[in-house]
Amino acid sequence: MNQISPPAAALTEARPVAASPAFDLSRRLAAETLGTALLLAIVIGSGIMGERLAGGNTAIALLGNTLATGAGLVVLIAAFGPVSGAHFNPAVTLVFALRREIGWPTAGAYVAAQLAGAVAGVLAAHAMFAEPMVQISGKLRDGPAQGFSEAVATFGLVTAILATVRVRPQMVPAVVGLYITSAYWFTASTSFANPAVTLARSLSDTFAGIAPQSVPLFLLAQSAGALAAAVLCGWLFRERSRP
Amino acid sequence: MNQISPPAAALTEARPVAASPAFDLSRRLAAETLGTALLLAIVIGSGIMGERLAGGNTAIALLGNTLATGAGLVVLIAAFGPVSGAHFNPAVTLVFALRREIGWPTAGAYVAAQLAGAVAGVLAAHAMFAEPMVQISGKLRDGPAQGFSEAVATFGLVTAILATVRVRPQMVPAVVGLYITSAYWFTASTSFANPAVTLARSLSDTFAGIAPQSVPLFLLAQSAGALAAAVLCGWLFRERSRP
Amino acid sequence: MNQISPPAAALTEARPVAASPAFDLSRRLAAETLGTALLLAIVIGSGIMGERLAGGNTAIALLGNTLATGAGLVVLIAAFGPVSGAHFNPAVTLVFALRREIGWPTAGAYVAAQLAGAVAGVLAAHAMFAEPMVQISGKLRDGPAQGFSEAVATFGLVTAILATVRVRPQMVPAVVGLYITSAYWFTASTSFANPAVTLARSLSDTFAGIAPQSVPLFLLAQSAGALAAAVLCGWLFRERSRP
Amino acid sequence: MNQISPPAAALTEARPVAASPAFDLSRRLAAETLGTALLLAIVIGSGIMGERLAGGNTAIALLGNTLATGAGLVVLIAAFGPVSGAHFNPAVTLVFALRREIGWPTAGAYVAAQLAGAVAGVLAAHAMFAEPMVQISGKLRDGPAQGFSEAVATFGLVTAILATVRVRPQMVPAVVGLYITSAYWFTASTSFANPAVTLARSLSDTFAGIAPQSVPLFLLAQSAGALAAAVLCGWLFRERSRP
């Protein structure tokens, strides 16, 4: 018989990813809000900067947008991970709740904090670039190829997180930053892979925006991709029990 | 006399690179299939994205393709390495089989999994970018310079892996990702360095494709480079026996 | 009762960030001077190189400037951190002084060393690129959006440092380098985030320059951002006391 | 009195940087030859690739050249460092000889191995890109600004190595790769910083070449920069003796 019983093991696993007992809930929610706000400021802000400077070459604009987002994610996850787990993403929080590594009430509070932070981050980016504060994106991102891209993007993100969070936890910031660096280019949708980011990006009619009518498809595809990854990883990363 | 006899030492060496006894064969093959599929989705997908956005400047397209592939490889190897060793490459599997760090039947199963995954990854990239699913590349990559490039590329890749896998195993994901980042630019062939990747890329008539008639030269050169590296490293990294 | 009393704990905390007792003050000041000089040589030099080669495309010039600055910061902080803490930034020194992790007289000497180093670095960049040694920038960077950008940039920098310096000290060089990589793109001001850098950049009428009349706004905004981060982090990263 | 007497301490220090007693001299020289050959293949090869693809935009060509060289250096130093110390650079070997961390006869053999490897690497690059094997560069790199750039570049490289090799040895590959990434952009000479590389690059009339008549200035400036760094670091990184 194992020395650690399953429920106790689940609690042990939970610590690095979600519930750091060293920090109370208000600090954890502040970390989720602030981290998601900075993430959106990075995504929107670097998109504006890229488009303004690139002289019409979209690949060059996307290079700047990619560099800023990938590098910024490493920093944000390294900084806030020890406090809140650095989800910044309702799809990630949902997966950890399904795995019982975070309680449902806490998960709900996390998602609310992420959404509030995401909107604040868009406003901050607009203020930094002297853009009108309130905008609605007109950039349609429709069709099955975009939906499939978001499903693949979120599947890959959740798989990368679940694969590394327990065996190589110190690599999680780099893994997530590098994954998004890659996914900005290998998916046709430039990999939103995050429902809070998707909703907030509908509030910016700039390089990184998405029209509100395209949002539901993205949210649906992201959920499907996240759930598929959760199911697969639940099997794939389960080690042989040692007798 | 050494305290560890040669056969026992070989078994000990095998663990980090190939045969993680904590995971059964089905999980290891699933990791090889999924990892190679994502690798091909990254290579093909980011090639399409780069070419579509770069406005005809091939260097800019290759920058995006490079960034996505290098960053993605770090993630895939960090994620799946603990399960299967993260070969994703028949040339690497062959070398480990020759070094008796993986059995021949397992090696055969690995290669089959890699080939199946590679084809699936090409299809996924086509679906994400609304490309026709079935394509044959018309991009000729012929001549001795291309062949020599592939031999050098694979020689360098295998050398980098064998040099770091035992002394600095935690650096392997970064080493492979950075090696390919470099090799996309310093070899005239943009460094396929992988027979499964080569075969699958013949099924995409996009930026990263290769015409079927150019494939045999690449496979031959890759095999020669891998074998040369295996022989050299077998000598170069053998430490003095301690009396 | 805790085993380490508060004053002793403060001394312990101080070591990795500011006062390495293994090095005397003259070496620590030399490290601050030399590190800040190399930082400015990198910022100004790579800006000149980028602008000269980019053929008028500002985004491409900024990519080179970003790559050089981000990579260079990692090196400088890894190299000089063990000696002086590698502040290179009066805003960072001020925050550590307010947190009583460095004494005020030492902080004053650090800032003087940083300013002297920064000016020397600008001169070195001009000499390397055969530019007139003494210049005054004519590049206006004015208005509330620029000021808000600098406040956000410095807030984020100080938060990233305070978040990682104690729990993940070995990650500080990468975190700062990646943060600035990101902030060059996500802030409208390209993230000076450093009063010594700001003052010295007014002495170069090149890509990275700033007109003297724009300097006071930057210094004010940087101070506000740094103080806001110090207050917030003082609360956010305080763990529960263990009974 | 210290427990380790100075001569014994010098021997202890020598191990990680130069004389790994686990490998005999023939393997160490092979590592220096092969590593320097791959370094030159990377520098020359990626320069050719960049120039061929960049459509006349030198900044874009330099971005590819930089990415390949920086990433490649990390790999080469991680791979061969445990065998030979991964100098690949007569200026670095000279500094370690002056510090008595490597004997003069060994240092001489290292430099010969580096020179042979460097020439072989240029030939390999030419073969990969179907260039004439034997070339002489016509690219003049003259004047005091170029000389001062090389002195600064080599000073910074040697300082970065001496700063990290003992306190953070596992960071040396990343530090050197990132330093050169930065120095390609912040020095007017694109930072050769290596006499073997300089001599070999005179044998390639491509992007990364240097006319033979410009070589002496570079060698002189590199030697001056390396010696200045050795003297400064001998003082700067000497910790207080503990009574």
mmCIF file of C-alpha atoms in Angstrom, chain A residues 65-67 71 97 107 144 160 193 201 205 239:
data_model
loop_
_atom_site.group_PDB
_atom_site.id
_atom_site.type_symbol
_atom_site.label_atom_id
_atom_site.label_comp_id
_atom_site.label_asym_id
_atom_site.label_seq_id
_atom_site.Cartn_x
_atom_site.Cartn_y
_atom_site.Cartn_z
ATOM 1 C CA ASN A 65 4.089 41.374 -30.412
ATOM 2 C CA THR A 66 5.421 37.823 -29.967
ATOM 3 C CA LEU A 67 8.683 38.825 -28.312
ATOM 4 C CA ALA A 71 9.057 37.415 -22.524
ATOM 5 C CA ALA A 97 -10.862 22.829 -10.463
ATOM 6 C CA ALA A 107 -11.980 28.985 -8.863
ATOM 7 C CA PRO A 144 -13.751 26.520 -38.751
ATOM 8 C CA ALA A 160 2.351 21.892 -21.551
ATOM 9 C CA ALA A 193 -5.955 30.318 -25.805
ATOM 10 C CA ARG A 201 -9.395 41.863 -26.578
ATOM 11 C CA ASP A 205 -9.977 47.966 -32.015
ATOM 12 C CA GLU A 239 2.896 6.916 -13.606
#
